[in-house]
Tab-separated table of C-alpha atoms and ligand atoms in Angstrom:
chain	number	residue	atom	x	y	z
A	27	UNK	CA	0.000	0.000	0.000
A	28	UNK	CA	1.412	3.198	-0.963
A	29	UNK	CA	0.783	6.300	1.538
A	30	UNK	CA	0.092	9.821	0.310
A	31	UNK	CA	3.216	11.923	0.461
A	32	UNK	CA	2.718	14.850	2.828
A	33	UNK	CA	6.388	16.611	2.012
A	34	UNK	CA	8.229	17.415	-1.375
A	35	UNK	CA	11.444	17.139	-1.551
A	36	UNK	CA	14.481	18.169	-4.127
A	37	UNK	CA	16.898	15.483	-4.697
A	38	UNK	CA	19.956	15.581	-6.079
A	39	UNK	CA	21.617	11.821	-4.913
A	40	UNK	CA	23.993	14.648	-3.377
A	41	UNK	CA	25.011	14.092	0.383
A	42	UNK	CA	22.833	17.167	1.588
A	43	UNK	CA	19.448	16.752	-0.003
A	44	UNK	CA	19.824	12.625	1.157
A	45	UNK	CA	20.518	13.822	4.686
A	46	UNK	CA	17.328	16.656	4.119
A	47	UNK	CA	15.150	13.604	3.508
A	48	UNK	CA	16.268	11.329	6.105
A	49	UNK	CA	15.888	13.731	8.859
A	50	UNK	CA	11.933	14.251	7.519
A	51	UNK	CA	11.280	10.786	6.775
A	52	UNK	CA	13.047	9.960	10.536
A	53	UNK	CA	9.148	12.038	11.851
A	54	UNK	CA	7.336	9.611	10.277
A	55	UNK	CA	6.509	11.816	7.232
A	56	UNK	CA	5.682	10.191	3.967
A	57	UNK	CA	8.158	12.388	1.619
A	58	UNK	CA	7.989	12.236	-2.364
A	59	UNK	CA	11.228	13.365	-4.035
A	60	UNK	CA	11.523	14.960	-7.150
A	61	UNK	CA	14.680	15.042	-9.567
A	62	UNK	CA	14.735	17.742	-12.211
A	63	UNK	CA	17.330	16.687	-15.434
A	64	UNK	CA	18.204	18.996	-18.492
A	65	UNK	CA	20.957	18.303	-20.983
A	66	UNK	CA	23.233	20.042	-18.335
A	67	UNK	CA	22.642	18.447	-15.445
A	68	UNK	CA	21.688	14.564	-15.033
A	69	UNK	CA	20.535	13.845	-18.421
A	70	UNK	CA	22.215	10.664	-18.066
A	71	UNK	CA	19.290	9.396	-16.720
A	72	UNK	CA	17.198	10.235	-19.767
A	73	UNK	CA	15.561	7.169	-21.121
A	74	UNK	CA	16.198	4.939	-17.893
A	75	UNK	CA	13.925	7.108	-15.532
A	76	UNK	CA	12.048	3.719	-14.619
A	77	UNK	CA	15.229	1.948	-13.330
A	78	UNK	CA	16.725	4.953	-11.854
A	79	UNK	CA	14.033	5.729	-9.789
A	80	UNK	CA	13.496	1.995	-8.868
A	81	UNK	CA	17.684	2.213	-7.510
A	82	UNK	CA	16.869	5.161	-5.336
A	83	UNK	CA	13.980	3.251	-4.157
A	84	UNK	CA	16.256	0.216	-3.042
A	85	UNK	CA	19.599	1.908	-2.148
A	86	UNK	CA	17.673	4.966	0.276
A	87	UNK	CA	14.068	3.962	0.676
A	88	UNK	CA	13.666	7.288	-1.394
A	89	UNK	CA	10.254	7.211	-3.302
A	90	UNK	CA	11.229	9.776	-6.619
A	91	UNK	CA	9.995	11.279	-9.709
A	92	UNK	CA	11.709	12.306	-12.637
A	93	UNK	CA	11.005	16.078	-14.078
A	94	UNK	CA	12.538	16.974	-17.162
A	95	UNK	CA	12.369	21.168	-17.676
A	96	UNK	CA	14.739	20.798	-21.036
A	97	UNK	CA	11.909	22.705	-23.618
A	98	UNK	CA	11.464	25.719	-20.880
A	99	UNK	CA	15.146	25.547	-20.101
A	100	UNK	CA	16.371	25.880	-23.091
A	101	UNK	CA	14.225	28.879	-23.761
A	102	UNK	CA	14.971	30.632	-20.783
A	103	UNK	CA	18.344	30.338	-20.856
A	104	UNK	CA	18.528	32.517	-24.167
A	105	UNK	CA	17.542	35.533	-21.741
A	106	UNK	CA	17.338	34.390	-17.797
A	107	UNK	CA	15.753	37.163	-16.649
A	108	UNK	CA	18.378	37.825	-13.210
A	109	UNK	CA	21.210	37.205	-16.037
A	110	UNK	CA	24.418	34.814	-16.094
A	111	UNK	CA	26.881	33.800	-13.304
A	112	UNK	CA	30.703	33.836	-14.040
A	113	UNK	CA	29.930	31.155	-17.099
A	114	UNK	CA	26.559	30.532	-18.748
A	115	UNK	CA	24.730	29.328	-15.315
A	116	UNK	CA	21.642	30.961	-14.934
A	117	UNK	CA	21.668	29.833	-11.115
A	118	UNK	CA	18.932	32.665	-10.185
A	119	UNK	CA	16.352	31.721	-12.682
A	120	UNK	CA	17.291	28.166	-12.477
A	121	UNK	CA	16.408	27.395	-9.269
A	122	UNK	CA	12.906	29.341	-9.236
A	123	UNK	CA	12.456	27.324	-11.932
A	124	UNK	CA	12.881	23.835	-10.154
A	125	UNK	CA	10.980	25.337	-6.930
A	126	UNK	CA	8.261	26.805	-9.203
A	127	UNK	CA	7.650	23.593	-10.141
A	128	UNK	CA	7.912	22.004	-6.941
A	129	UNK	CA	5.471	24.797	-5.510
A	130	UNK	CA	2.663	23.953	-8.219
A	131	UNK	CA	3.605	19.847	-7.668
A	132	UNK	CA	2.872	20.634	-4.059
A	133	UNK	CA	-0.535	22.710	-5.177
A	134	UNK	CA	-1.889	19.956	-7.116
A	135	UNK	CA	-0.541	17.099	-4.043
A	136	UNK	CA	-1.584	19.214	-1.093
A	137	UNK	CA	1.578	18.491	0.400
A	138	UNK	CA	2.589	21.258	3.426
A	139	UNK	CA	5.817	21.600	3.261
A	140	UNK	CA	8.772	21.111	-0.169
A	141	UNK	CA	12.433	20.689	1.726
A	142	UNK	CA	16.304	21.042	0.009
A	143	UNK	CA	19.615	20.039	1.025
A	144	UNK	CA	20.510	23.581	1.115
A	145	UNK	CA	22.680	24.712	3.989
A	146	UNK	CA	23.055	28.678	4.670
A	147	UNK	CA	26.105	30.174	3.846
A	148	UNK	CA	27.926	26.728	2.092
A	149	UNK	CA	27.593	28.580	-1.479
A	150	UNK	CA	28.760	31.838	-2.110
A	151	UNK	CA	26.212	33.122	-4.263
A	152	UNK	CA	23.085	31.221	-4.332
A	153	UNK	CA	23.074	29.849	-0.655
A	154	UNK	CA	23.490	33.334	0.911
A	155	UNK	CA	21.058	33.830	3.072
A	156	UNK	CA	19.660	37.213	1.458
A	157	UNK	CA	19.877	34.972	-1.849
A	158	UNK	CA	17.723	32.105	-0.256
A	159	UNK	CA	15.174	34.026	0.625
A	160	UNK	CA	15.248	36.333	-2.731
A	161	UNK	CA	14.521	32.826	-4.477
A	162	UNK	CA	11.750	32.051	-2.367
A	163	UNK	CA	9.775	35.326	-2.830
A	164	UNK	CA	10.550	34.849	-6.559
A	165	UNK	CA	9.050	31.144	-6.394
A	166	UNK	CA	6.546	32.039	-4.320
A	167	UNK	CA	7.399	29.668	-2.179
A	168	UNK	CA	7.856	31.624	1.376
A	169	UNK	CA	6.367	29.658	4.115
A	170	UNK	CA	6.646	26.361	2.316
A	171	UNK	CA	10.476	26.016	1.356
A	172	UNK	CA	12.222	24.640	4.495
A	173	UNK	CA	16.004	23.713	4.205
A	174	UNK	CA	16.060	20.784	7.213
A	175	UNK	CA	19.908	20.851	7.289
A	176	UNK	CA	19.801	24.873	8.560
A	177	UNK	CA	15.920	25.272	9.320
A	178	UNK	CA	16.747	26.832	13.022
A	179	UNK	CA	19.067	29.258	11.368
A	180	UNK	CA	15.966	30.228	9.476
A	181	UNK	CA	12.411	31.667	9.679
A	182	UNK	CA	9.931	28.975	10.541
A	183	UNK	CA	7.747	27.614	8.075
A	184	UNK	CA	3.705	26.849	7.877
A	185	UNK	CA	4.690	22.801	8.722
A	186	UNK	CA	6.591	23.764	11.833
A	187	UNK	CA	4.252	26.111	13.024
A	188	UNK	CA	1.456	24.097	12.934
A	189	UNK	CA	3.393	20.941	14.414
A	190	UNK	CA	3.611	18.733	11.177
A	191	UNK	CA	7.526	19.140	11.210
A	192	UNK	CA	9.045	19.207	14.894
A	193	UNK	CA	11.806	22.098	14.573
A	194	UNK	CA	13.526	20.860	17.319
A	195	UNK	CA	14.723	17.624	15.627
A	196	UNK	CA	16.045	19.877	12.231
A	197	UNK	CA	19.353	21.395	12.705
A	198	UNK	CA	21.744	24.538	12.070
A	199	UNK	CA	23.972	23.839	10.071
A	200	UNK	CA	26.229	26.554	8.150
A	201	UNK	CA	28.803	27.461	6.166
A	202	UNK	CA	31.418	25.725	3.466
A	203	UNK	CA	32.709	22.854	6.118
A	204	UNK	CA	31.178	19.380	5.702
A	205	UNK	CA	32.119	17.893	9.277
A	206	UNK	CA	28.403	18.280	10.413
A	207	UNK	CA	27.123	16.357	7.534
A	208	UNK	CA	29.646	13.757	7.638
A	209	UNK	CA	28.560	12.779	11.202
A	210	UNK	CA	24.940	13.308	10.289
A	211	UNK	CA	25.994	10.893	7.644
A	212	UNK	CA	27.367	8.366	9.891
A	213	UNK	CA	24.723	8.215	11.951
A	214	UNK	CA	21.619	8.010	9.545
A	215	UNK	CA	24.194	5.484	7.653
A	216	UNK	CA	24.006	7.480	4.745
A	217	UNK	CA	27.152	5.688	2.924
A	218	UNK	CA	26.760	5.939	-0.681
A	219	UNK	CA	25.751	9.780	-2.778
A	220	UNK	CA	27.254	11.796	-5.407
A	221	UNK	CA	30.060	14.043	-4.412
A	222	UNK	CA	29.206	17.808	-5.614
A	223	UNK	CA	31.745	17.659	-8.156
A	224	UNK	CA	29.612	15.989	-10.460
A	225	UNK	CA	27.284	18.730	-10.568
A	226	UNK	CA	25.952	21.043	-14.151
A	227	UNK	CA	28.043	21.783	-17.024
A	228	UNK	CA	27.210	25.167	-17.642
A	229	UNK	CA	29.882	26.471	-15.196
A	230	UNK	CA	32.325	24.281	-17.147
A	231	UNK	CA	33.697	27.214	-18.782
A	232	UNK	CA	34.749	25.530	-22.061
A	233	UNK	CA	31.414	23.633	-22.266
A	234	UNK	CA	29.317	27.034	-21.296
A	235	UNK	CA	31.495	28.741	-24.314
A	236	UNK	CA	30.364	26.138	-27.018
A	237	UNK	CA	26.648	26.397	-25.928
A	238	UNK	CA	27.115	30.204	-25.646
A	239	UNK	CA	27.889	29.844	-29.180
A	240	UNK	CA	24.757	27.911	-30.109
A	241	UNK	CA	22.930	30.783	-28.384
A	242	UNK	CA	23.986	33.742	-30.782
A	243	UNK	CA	21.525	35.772	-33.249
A	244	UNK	CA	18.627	35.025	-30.954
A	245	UNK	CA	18.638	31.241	-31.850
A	246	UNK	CA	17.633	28.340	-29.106
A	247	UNK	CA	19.895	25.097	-30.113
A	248	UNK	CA	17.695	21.171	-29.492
A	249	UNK	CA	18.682	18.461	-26.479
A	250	UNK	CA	20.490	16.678	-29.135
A	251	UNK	CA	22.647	19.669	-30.269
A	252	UNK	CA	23.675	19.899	-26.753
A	253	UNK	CA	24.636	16.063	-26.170
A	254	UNK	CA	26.569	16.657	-28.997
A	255	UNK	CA	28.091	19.347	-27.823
A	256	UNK	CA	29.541	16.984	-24.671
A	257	UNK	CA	31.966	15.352	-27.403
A	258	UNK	CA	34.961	15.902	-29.881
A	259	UNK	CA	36.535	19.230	-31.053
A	260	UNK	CA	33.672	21.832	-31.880
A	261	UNK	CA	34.085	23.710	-34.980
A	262	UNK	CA	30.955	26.547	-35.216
A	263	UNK	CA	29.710	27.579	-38.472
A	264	UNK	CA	28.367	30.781	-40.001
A	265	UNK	CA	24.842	30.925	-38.290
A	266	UNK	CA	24.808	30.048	-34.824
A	267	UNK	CA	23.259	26.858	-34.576
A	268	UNK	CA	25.239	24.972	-37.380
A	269	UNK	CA	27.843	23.121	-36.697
A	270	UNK	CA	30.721	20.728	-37.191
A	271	UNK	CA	31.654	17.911	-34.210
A	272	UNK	CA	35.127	15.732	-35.021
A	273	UNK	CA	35.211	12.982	-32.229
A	274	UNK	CA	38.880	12.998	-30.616
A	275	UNK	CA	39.117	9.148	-29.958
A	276	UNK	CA	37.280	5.971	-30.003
A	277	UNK	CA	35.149	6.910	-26.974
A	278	UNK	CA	33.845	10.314	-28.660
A	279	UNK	CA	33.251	8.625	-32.540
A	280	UNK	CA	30.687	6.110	-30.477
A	281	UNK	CA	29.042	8.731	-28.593
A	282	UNK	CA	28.638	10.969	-31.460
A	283	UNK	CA	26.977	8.224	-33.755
A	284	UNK	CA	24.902	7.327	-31.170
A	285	UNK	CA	23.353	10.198	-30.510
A	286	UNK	CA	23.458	12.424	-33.508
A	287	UNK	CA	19.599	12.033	-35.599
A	288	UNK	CA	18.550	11.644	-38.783
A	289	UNK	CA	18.990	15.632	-38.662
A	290	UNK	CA	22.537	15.471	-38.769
A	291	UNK	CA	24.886	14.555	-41.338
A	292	UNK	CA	27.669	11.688	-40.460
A	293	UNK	CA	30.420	12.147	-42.506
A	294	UNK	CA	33.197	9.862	-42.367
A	295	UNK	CA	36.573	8.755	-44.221
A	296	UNK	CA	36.078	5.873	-46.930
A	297	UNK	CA	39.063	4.073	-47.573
A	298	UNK	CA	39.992	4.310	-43.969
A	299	UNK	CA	39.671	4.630	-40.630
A	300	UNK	CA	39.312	7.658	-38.691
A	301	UNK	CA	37.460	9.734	-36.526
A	302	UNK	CA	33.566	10.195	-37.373
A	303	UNK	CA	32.577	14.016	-38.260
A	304	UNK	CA	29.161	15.184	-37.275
A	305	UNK	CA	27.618	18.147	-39.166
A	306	UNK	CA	24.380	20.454	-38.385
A	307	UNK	CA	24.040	22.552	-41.463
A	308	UNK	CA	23.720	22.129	-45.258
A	309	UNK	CA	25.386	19.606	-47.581
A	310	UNK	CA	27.332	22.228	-49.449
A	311	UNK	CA	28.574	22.763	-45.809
A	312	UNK	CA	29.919	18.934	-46.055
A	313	UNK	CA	33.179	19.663	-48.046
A	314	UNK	CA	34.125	21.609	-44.574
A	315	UNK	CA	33.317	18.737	-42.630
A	316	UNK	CA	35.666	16.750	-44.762
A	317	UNK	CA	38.059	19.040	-44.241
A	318	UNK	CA	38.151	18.887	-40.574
A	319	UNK	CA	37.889	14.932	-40.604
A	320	UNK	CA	41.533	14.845	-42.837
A	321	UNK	CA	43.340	17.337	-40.493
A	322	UNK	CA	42.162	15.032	-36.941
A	323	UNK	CA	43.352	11.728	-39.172
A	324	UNK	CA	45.942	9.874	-41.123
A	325	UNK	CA	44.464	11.516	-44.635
A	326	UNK	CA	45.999	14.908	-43.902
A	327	UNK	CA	49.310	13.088	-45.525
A	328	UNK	CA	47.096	12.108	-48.599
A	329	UNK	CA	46.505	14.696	-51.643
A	330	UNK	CA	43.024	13.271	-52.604
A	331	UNK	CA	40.851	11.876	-49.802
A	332	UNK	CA	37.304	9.672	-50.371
A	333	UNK	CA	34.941	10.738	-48.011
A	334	UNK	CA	31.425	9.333	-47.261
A	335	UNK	CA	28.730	10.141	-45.128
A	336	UNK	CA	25.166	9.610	-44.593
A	337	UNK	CA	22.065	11.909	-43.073
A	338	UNK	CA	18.747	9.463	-42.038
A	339	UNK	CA	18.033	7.803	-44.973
A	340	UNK	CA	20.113	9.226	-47.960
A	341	UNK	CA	23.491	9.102	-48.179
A	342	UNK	CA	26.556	10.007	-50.645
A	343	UNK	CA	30.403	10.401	-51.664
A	344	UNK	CA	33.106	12.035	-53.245
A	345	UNK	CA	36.302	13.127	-53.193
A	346	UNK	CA	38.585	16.307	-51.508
A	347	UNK	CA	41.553	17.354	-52.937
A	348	UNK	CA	43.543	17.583	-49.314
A	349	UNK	CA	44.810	20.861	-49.086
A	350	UNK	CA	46.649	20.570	-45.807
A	351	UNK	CA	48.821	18.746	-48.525
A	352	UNK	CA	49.016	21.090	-51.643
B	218	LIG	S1	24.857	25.430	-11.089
B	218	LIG	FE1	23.557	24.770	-12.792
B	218	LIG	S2	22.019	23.453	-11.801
B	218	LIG	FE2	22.972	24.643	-10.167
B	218	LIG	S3	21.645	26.421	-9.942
B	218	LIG	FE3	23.289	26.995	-11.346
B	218	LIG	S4	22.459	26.614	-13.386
B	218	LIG	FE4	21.167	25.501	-11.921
């Protein structure tokens, strides 16, 4: 028998939003966990939400759901309206976008309270506590957003006020050290979460410059451009969102075949082999992906190079006259 969920929580498989759940679940509080994924942040779990949720299930006693925001994230992240941190993060707008969503999941459950891992003061920007409460306004969320982990630090919300949530039994943690947590850890036997580090590529400054590039003359790129985007050397073309992709090993050239679409070309050497070239554009555009595919392989030593590629269904060859080696 299932029980209705009185508490929302955010969930991450990081350390602090585990702990944030434990602690609720520990007042005999039915909590349902939600996991937001975009093409920058666990997208890995795209296509296997079934068996990922059914792992959290059996390695935390964690009952989740899977949210994926990629169509409204991609649009607002042409023009977040509280702007960029130091590389193409939108953290502002990004996280009243996840509790947003979390506030109208908790509408339409008529759960009290939605909880984070958050702890005051352990991120610069977005955990200050000015910043916290900015976000909740924002979300309109004040009242209902309680961070477990630092909740006595804090303001206390609706479900501790009216005795669902016993404040006494949260805690007060702050600040950038992780001692606290680690006991906390130890002692809910908490063993097994993601370290932080594995956490959203758009403040991976070289991957937040190729999708900045994607971005220009007011153009929005698709998931697929973006998984691309996680492989090989990136060559940008003429309008924004065109493209060329040449994998840089063996690793890359399967990655790139599996996920580029019948919307991409494939172009790849014919006599030999080499590296796979991916191309989002036109096929007079496929001469320049040739060109990049001889100068990443052993055909930039050949004058005349047969190339081949394929887009869906059709597919084609011919011949470059090398000129790395006029
Ligand atoms: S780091 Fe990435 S996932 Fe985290 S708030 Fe910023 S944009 Fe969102």
């Amino acid at each position: 028998m299932t029980t209705k969920p009185e508490i929302l929580a955010l969930f991450s498989q990081g350390l602090d939003s585990i702990l944030a759940i434990k602690i609720i679940q520990q007042q005999n509080l039915q909590v349902k966990a939600l996991k937001f994924i975009t093409p920058f942040f666990s997208y890995d779990i795209k296509g296997r939400e079934t068996e990922y949720c059914e792992q959290i299930r059996k390695s935390y006693a964690i009952d989740l759901d899977i949210i994926d925001l990629t169509p409204n994230y991609l649009k607002m992240l042409a023009a977040p309206e509280y702007g960029y941190g130091k590389n193409f993060n939108p953290c502002l707008d990004c996280k009243i976008m996840m509790l947003t969503q979390a506030r109208i999941k908790a509408e339409e459950m008529g759960v009290q309270a939605i909880i984070t891992g958050e702890v005051v003061g352990q991120r610069p920007f977005s955990q200050r506590r000015d910043t916290m409460r900015r976000i909740e306004k924002l979300s309109l969320t004040e009242g209902l957003l309680l961070r477990p982990l630092s909740a006595k630090l804090l303001t206390p919300t609706r479900a501790e006020n009216a005795g669902l949530i016993d404040r006494d039994k949260l805690f007060d943690f702050s600040g950038r050290g992780r001692k606290p947590q680690m006991a906390l850890a130890e002692e809910l036997k908490v063993r097994d979460y993601l370290t932080p580090a594995g956490g959203c590529l758009l403040t991976d400054p070289g991957f937040a410059l190729r999708v900045k590039t994607l971005y220009q003359q007011n153009l929005i790129p698709t998931a697929t451009d973006l998984e691309l985007l996680k492989f090989g050397r990136f060559y940008p073309l003429q309008k924004a969102d065109e493209f060329i992709i040449v994998g840089r090993h063996r690793a890359d050239n399967l990655e790139l075949l599996a996920t580029a679409t019948e919307d991409y070309f494939i172009v790849q050497l014919a006599a030999m082999a080499g590296p796979v070239a991916i191309l989002k554009g036109s096929a007079d555009q496929l001469s320049s992906a040739a060109e990049k595919l001889c100068q990443h392989s052993k055909a930039k030593n050949l004058s005349e190079v047969e190339i081949k590629w394929r887009r869906g269904r059709e597919n084609g060859a011919f011949t470059i006259k090398n000129s790395l080696n006029k």
